[in-house]
Coordinates of C-alpha atoms in Angstrom, one line a residue:
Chain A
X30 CA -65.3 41.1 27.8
X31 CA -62.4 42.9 25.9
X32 CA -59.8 41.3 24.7
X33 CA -56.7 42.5 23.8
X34 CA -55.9 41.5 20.0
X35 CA -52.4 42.5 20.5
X36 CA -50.8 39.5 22.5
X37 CA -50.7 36.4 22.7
X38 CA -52.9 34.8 25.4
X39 CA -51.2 32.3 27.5
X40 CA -53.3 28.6 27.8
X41 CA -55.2 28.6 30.2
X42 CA -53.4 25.9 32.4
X43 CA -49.3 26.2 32.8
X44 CA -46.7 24.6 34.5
X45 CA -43.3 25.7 35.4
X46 CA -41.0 25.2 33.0
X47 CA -38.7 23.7 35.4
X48 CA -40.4 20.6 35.2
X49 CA -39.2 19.8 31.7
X50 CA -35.6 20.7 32.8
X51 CA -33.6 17.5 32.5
X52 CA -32.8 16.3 36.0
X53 CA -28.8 16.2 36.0
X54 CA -28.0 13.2 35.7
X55 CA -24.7 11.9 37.7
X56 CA -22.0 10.8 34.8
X57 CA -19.6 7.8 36.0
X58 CA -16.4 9.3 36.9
X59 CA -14.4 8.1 33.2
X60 CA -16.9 10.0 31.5
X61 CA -16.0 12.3 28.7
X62 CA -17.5 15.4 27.5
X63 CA -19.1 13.9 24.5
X64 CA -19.9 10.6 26.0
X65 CA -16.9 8.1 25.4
X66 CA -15.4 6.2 28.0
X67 CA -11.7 7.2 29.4
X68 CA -9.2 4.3 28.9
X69 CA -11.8 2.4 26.2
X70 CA -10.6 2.5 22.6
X71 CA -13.7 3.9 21.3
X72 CA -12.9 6.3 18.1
X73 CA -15.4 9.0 17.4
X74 CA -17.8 8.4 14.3
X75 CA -16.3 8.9 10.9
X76 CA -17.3 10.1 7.4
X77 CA -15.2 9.4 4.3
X78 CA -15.9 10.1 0.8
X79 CA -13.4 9.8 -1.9
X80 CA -12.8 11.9 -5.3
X81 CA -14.6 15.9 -4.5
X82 CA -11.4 17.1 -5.9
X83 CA -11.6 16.9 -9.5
X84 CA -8.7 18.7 -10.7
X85 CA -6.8 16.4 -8.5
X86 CA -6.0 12.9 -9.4
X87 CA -7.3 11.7 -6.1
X88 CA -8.8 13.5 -3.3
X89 CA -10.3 12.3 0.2
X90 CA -12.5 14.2 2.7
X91 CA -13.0 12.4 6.4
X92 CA -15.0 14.0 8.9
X93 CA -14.5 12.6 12.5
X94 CA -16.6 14.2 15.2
X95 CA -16.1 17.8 14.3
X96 CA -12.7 17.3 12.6
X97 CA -12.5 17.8 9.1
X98 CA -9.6 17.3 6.8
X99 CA -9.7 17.0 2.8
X100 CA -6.5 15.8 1.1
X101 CA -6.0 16.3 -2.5
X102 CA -3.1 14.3 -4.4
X103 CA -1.8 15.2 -8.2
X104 CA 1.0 13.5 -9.8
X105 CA 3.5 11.4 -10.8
X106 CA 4.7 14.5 -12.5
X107 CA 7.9 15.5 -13.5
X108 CA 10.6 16.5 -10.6
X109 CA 11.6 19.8 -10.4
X110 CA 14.5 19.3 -8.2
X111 CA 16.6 16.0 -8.8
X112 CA 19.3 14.0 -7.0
X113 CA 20.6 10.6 -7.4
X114 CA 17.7 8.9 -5.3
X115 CA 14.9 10.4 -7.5
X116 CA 16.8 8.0 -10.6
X117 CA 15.2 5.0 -8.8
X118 CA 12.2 6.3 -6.6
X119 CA 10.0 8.2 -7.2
X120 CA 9.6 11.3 -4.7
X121 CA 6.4 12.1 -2.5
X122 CA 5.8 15.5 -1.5
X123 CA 3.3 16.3 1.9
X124 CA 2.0 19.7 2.7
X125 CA -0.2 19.5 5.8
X126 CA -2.3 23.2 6.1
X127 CA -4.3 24.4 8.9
X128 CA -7.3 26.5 6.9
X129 CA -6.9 30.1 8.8
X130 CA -10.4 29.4 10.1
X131 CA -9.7 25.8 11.5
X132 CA -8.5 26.5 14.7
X133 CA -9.9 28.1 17.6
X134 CA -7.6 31.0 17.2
X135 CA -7.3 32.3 13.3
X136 CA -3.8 31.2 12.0
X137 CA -1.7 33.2 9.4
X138 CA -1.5 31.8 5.3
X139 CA 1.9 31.6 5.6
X140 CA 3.0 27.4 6.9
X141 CA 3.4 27.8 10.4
X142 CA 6.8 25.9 11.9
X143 CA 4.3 23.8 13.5
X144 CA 2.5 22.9 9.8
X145 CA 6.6 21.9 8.8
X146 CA 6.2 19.5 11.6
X147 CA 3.2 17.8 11.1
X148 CA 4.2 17.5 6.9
X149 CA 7.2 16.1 7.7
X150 CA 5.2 13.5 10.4
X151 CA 2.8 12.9 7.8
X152 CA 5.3 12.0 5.6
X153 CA 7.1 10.0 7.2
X154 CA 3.6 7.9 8.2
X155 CA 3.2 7.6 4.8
X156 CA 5.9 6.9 2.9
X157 CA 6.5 3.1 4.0
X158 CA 3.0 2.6 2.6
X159 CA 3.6 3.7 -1.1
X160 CA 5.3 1.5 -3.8
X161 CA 8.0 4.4 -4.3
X162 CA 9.7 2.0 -6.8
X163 CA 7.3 1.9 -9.6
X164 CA 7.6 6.0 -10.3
X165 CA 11.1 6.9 -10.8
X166 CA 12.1 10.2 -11.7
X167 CA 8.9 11.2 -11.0
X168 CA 7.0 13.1 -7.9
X169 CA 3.9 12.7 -6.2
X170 CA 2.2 15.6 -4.6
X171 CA 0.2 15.6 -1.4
X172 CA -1.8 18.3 0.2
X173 CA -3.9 18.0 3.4
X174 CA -5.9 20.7 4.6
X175 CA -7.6 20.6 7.6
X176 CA -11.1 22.6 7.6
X177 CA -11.9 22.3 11.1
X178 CA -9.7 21.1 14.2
X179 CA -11.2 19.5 16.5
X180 CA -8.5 17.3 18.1
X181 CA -6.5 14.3 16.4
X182 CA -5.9 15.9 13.0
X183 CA -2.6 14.4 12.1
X184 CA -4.2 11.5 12.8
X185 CA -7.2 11.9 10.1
X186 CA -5.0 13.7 7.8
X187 CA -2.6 10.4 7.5
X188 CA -5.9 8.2 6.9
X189 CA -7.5 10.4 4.7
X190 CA -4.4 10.9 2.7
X191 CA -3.8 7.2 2.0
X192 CA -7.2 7.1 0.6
X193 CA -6.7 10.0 -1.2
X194 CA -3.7 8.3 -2.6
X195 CA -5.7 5.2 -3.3
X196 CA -7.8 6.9 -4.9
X197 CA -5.6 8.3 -6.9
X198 CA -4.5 5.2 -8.1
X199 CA -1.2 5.2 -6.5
X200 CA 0.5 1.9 -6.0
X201 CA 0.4 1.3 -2.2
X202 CA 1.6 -1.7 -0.2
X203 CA -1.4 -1.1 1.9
X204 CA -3.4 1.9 3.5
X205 CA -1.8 3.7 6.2
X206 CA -4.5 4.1 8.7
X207 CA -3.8 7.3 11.8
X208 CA -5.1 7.2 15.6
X209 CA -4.2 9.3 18.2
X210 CA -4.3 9.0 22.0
X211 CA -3.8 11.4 24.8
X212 CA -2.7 10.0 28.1
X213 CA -3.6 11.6 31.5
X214 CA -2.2 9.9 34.7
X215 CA -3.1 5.8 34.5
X216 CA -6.3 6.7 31.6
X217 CA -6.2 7.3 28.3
X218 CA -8.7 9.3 25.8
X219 CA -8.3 7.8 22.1
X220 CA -9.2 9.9 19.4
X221 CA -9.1 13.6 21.9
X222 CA -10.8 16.3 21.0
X223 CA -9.2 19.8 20.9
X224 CA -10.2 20.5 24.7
X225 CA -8.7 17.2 25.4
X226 CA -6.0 17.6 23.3
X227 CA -4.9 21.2 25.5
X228 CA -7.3 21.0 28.7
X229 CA -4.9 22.3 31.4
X230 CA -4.0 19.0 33.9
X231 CA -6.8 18.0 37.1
X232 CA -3.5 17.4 38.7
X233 CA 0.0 18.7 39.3
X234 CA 2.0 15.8 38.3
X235 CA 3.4 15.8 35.4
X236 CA 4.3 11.8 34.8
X237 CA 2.5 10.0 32.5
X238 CA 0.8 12.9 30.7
X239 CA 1.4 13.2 26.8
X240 CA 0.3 12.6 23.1
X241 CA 0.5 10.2 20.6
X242 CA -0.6 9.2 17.0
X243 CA 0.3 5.8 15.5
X244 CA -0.1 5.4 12.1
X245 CA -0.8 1.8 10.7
X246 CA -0.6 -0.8 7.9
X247 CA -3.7 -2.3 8.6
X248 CA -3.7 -5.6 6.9
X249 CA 0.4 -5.9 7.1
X250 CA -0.2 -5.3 10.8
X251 CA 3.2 -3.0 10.5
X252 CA 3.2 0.5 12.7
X253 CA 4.9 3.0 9.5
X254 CA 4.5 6.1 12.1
X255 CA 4.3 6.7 16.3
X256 CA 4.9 10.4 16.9
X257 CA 5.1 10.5 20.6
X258 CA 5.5 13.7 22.6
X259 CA 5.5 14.3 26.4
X260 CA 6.8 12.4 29.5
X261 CA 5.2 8.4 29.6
X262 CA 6.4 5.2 31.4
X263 CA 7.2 2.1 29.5
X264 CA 3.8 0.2 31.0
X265 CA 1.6 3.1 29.6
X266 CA 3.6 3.4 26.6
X267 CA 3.0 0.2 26.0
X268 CA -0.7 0.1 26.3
X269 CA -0.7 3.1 24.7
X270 CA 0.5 2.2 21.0
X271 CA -1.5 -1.1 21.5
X272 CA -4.7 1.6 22.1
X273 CA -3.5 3.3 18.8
X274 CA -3.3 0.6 16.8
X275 CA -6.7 -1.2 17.7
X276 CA -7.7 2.2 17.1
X277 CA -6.7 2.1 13.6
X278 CA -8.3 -1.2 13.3
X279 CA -11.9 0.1 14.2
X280 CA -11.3 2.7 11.0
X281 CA -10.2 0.3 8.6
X282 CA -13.2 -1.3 7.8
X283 CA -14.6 2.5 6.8
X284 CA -11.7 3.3 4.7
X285 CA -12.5 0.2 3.1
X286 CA -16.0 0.6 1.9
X287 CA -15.2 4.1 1.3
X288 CA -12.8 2.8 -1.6
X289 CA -15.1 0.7 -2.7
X290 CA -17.7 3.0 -3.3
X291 CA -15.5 5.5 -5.0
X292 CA -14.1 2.8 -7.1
X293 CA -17.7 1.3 -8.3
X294 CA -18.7 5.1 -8.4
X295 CA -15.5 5.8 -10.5
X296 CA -15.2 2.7 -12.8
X297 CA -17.8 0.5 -14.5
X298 CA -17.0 -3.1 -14.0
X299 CA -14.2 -4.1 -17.0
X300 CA -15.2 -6.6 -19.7
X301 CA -14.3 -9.6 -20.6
Chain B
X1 CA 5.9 -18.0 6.2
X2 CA 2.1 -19.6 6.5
X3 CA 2.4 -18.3 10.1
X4 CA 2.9 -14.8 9.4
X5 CA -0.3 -15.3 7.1
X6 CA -2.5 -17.2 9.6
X7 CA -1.5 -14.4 12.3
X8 CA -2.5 -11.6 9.5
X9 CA -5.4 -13.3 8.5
X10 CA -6.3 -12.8 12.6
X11 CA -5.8 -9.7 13.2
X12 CA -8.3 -8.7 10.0
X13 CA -10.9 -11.1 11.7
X14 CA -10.6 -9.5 15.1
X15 CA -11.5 -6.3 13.4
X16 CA -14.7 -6.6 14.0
X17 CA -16.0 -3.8 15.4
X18 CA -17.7 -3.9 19.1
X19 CA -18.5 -0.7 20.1
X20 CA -18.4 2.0 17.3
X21 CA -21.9 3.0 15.9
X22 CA -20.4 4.4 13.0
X23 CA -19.0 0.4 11.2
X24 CA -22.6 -0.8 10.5
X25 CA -21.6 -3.3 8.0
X26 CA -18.2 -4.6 9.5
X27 CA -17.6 -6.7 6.9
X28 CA -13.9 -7.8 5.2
X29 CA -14.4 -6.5 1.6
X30 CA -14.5 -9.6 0.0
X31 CA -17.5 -9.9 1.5
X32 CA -19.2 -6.8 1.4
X33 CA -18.9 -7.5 -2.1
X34 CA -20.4 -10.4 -2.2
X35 CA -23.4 -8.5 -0.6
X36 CA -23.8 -6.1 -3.5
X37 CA -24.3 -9.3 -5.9
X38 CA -21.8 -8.2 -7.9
X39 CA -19.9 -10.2 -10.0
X40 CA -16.6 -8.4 -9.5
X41 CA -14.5 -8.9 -6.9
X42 CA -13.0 -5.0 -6.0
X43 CA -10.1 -5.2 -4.0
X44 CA -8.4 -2.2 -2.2
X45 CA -4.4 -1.6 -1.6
X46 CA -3.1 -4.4 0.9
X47 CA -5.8 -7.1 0.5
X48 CA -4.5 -10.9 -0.1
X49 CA -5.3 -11.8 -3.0
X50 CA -4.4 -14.8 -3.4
X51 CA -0.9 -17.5 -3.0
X52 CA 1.9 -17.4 -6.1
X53 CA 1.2 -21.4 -6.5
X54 CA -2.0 -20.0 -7.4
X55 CA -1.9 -17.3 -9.7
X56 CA 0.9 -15.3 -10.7
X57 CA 1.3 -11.6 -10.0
X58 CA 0.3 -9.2 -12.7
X59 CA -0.2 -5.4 -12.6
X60 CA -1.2 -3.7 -10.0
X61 CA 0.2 -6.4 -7.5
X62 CA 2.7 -7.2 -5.4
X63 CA 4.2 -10.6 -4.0
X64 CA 5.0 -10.7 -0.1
X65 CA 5.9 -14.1 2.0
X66 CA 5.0 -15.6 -1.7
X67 CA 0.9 -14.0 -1.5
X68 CA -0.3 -11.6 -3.7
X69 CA -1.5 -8.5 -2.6
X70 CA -3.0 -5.3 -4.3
X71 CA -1.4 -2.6 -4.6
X72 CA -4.4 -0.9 -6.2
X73 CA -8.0 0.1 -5.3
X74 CA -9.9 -1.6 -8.0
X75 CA -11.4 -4.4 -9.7
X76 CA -9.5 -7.8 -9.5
X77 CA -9.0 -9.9 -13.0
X78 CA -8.0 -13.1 -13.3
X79 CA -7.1 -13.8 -17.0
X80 CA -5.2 -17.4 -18.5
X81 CA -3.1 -16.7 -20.8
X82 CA -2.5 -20.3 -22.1
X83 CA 0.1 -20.8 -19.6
X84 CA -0.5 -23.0 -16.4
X85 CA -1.2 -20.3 -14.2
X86 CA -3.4 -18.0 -14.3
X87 CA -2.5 -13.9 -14.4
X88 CA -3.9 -12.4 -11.3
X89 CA -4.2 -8.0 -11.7
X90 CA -6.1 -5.4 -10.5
X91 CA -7.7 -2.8 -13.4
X92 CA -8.9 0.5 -13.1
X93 CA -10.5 1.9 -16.2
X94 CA -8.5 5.1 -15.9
X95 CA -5.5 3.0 -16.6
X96 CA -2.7 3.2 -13.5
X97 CA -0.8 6.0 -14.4
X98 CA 1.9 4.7 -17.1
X99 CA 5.2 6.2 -16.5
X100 CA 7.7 6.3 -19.6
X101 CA 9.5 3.1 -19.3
X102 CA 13.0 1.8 -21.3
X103 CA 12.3 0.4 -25.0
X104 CA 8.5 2.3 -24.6
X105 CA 7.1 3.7 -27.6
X106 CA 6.3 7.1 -27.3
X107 CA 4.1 10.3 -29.1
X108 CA 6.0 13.3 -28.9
X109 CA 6.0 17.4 -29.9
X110 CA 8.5 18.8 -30.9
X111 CA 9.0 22.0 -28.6
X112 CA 12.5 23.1 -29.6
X113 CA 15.3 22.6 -31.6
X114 CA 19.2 23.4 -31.9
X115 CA 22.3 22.2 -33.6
X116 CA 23.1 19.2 -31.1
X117 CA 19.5 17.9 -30.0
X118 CA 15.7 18.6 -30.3
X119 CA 13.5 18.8 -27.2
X120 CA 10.6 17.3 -26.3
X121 CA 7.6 16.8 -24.5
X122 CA 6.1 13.3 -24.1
X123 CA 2.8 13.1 -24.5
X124 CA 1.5 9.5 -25.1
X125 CA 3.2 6.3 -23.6
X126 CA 1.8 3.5 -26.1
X127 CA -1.7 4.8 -26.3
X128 CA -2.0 5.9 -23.2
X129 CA -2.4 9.5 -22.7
X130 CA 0.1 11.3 -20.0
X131 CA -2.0 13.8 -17.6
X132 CA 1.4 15.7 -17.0
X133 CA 4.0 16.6 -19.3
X134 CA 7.3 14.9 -19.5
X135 CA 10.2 16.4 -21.0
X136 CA 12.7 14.4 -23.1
X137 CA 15.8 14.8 -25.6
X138 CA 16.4 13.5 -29.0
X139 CA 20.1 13.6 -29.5
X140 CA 21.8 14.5 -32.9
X141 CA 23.2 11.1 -33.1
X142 CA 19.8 9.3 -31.9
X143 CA 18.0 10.6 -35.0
X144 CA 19.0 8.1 -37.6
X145 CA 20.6 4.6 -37.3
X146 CA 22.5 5.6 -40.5
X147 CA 25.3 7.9 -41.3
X148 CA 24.8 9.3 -37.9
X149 CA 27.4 11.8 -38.0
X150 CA 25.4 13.5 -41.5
X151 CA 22.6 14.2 -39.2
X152 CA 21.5 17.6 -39.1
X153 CA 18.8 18.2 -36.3
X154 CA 16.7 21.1 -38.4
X155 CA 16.9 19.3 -41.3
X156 CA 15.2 16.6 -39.0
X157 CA 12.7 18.1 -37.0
X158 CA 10.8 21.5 -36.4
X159 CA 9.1 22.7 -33.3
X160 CA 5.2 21.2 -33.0
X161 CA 6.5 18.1 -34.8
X162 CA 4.8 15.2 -33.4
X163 CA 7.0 12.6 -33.1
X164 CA 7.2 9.0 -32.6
X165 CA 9.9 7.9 -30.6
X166 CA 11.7 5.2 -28.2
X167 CA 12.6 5.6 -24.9
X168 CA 16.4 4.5 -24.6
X169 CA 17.2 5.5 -21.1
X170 CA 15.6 7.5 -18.3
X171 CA 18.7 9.8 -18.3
X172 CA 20.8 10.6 -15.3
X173 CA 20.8 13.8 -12.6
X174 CA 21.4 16.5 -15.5
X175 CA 19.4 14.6 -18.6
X176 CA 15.7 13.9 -19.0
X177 CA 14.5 11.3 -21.0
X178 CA 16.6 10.2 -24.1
X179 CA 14.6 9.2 -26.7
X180 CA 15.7 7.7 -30.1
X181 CA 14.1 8.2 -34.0
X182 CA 16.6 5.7 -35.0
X183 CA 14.1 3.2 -36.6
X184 CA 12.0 3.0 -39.8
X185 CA 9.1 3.5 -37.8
X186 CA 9.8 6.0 -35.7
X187 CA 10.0 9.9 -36.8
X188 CA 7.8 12.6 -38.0
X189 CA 4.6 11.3 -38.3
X190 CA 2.2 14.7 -38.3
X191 CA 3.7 18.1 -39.7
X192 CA 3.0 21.7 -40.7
X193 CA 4.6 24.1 -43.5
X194 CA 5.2 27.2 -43.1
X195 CA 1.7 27.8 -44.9
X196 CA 0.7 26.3 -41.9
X197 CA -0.7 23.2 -44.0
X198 CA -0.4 19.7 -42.3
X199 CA 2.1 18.6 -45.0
X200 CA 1.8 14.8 -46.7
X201 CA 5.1 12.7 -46.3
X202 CA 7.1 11.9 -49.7
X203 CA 9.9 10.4 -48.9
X204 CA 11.4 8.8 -45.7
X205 CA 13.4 12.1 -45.5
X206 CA 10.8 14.7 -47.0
X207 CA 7.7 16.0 -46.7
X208 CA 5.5 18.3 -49.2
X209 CA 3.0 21.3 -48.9
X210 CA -0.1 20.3 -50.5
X211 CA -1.3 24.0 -51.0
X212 CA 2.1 25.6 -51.9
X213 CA 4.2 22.1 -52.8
X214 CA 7.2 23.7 -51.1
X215 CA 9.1 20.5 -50.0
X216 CA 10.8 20.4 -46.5
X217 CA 13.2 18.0 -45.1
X218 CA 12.1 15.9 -41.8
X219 CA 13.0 12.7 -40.6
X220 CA 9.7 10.9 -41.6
X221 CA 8.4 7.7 -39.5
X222 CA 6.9 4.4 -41.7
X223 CA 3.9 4.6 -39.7
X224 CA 2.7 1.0 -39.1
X225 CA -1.0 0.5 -41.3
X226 CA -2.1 -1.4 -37.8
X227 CA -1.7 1.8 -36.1
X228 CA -3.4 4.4 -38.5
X229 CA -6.7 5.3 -37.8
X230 CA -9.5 3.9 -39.9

């Protein structure tokens, strides 16, 4: 019997491939796209490592879903610009940065009004958590970039800068630890992703819709940031921050053994 | 006060995670040291340390509703120093970054120099090495603690003088650091000729050339023996 060399010969018994086609399965109504639960505080899985940066003084990279942020600090150095306050504390300087290939649409080099913004919020999150008092006359630089934005960056760029600044050996009351939350009618999704973060509304009404990102002392229990936009009631307000800062709870125990690891990594055990 | 504790000390139990996959250890640090077998407590910014009657706050600290907390990431050192408590501080081997403090004892270089002061960038605080420059002023009249108004800065110092110095004040809006040479210690302690030889001191107000014995006038610091190299 001829054969023909050329092809590949099919077994000899097949099925249709529909058969291996996953049934659909019916998802529960507070489902979300990557599996979490509406209204549960249920943050996405995060990656921290401390110290890539070595020109820096201290440098952080967190990863969370597919959000990724590195934060490089440098300083105390000397202040370029002075004024009475820099006499007795010291001054920290934030530049949040969206890399041009971050977002879904490319952005420009040049710090968008929107980058202003989220600086300024992410240094105002931060700057309760930093002992300000021990560096005057001096300045301390920080610089977030965000790689890839995938929903609640302001929020990872706040914790990944504290441990940036940890790392860097800056004194620090405590940690200052970000979640974010965006509410939708009575549910809330913690820790959105970009399509959650600007999905167009199942609904007309606009009550109770908006954003919001607390940022934490985690062991002080003290709120140092809440950045709230859009229109919410008290009641969901309410259960909102309390979302956030449970939220922030769930992380700290990462940002914690993160340190450690860079500081064992870092630092032999002293003497004596 | 002990209520604020107890309701802190809560909140860092309930941490505990319940649902996230990624906290597989959810430990308190303490702890998760203790895991590790290591014998050295590492602490990160915001931990309790421990209560004032207990220790007493040293660097890298700080004392709220009378606890101590760190203010660093690193290892945590308990040290008694004789006294009846003992010193509680956190240490990283890169030492926390030492700013130039009042009455500090600093290495300096000469950068430049005219009639009324000399200019400077600070380089070491005590022995510590600064990663970024600071600037700071020598005076005319912070040169010497004698016949002050005699002083002549060139006759004093050159540019790439290193320099020994105290810091007298941090300086205000317009000033940098003022630093002071007005002690038998403190001055010139390495400089070249003009041959571009490092030249040996001679007198507390001279220095010579050893290849061309030209002698040059500087404001030479009694270096301390403990402090010289050996």
């Amino acid at each position: 019997m001829p054969v023909d060399t050329k092809r590949l010969r099919g077994p000899e018994e097949s099925q249709s491939p529909w058969l291996f086609v996953e049934q659909e399965q019916q998802s529960p109504p507070d489902e979300r796209e990557d599996g979490r639960r509406k209204g549960q505080v249920d943050v996405r899985p995060i990656f921290a490592r401390c110290g890539l940066v070595s020109q820096a003084k201290g440098s952080a990279y967190i990863e969370s879903g597919k959000t990724k942020v590195i934060c490089s600090v440098y300083g105390p150095r000397e202040t370029e610009r002075k004024d009475e306050t820099d006499m007795k504390f010291g001054r920290l300087v934030c530049t949040f940065r969206f890399a041009p290939f971050s977002c879904a649409k490319r952005c420009g080099w040049i710090q968008s009004t929107q980058e202003k913004d989220l600086s300024m919020a992410l240094l105002g999150s931060l700057h309760p958590g930093l002992c300000l008092h021990r560096y005057p006359r001096s300045q301390i630089d920080v610089s977030v970039l965000v790689l890839e934005n995938d929903g609640s960056a302001l929020a990872h760029a706040v914790t990944c800068a504290s441990l940036a600044l940890a790392d860097a050996g800056i004194e620090m009351y405590d940690l200052v630890l970000g979640c974010s939350l965006r509410q939708e009618g009575s549910d809330y999704l913690l820790d959105p992703t970009f399509a959650e973060e600007t999905q167009e509304p199942a609904t007309e009404s606009t009550e109770n819709r908006g954003g919001m990102m607390v940022a934490l002392l985690p062991s002080l229990n003290q709120v140092s940031g809440l950045l709230c936009s859009g229109d919410l009631e008290q009641q969901p307000l309410v259960e909102a921050v309390a979302a956030c800062i449970e939220g922030c709870q769930r992380i700290y125990s990462v940002a914690q053994r993160c340190l450690l690891t860079a500081v064992k990594k870092k630092n032999p055990p002293p003497d004596g | 006060m002990t209520m604020t504790s107890l309701q802190e000390t809560d909140v860092l139990s309930s941490v505990q995670p319940i649902t996230v996959h990624v906290i597989t250890i959810g430990r308190l640090a303490s702890e998760a040291c203790a895991v590790n077998m290591s014998p050295w407590k590492v602490c990160v910014p915001g931990e309790r340390l421990c209560s004032t009657e207990v220790c007493k706050a040293g660097s890298g600290t700080y004392i709220r509703h009378s606890f101590i907390f760190a203010s660093l990431a690193g290892y945590v050192v308990k040290k008694n120093e004789g006294e009846e408590l003992p010193v509680i501080s956190v240490a990283r081997e890169t030492e926390a970054q030492l700013l130039p403090d009042v009455n500090a004892i600093v290495t300096c270089k000469v950068t430049s120099i005219n009639s009324r002061f000399a200019k400077v960038h600070i380089l070491y605080v005590g022995s510590t090495p600064l990663k970024n420059k600071f600037r700071g002023t020598i005076r005319k009249e912070d040169v010497r603690a004698t016949e002050k108004d005699k002083v002549e800065i060139y006759k004093c110092f050159r540019p790439g003088d290193i320099v020994l110095a105290k810091v007298i004040s941090l300086g205000d809006v317009q000033s940098n650091y003022l630093l002071t040479t007005a002690e038998n210690e403190l001055g010139v302690v390495v400089a070249h000729s003009e041959a571009g030889v490092q030249m040996v001191p001679i007198s507390w107000c001279e220095m010579q050339c050893p290849r061309t014995h030209a002698k040059e006038f500087r404001k030479v610091a009694r270096v301390q023996p403990e402090y010289l190299m050996p």
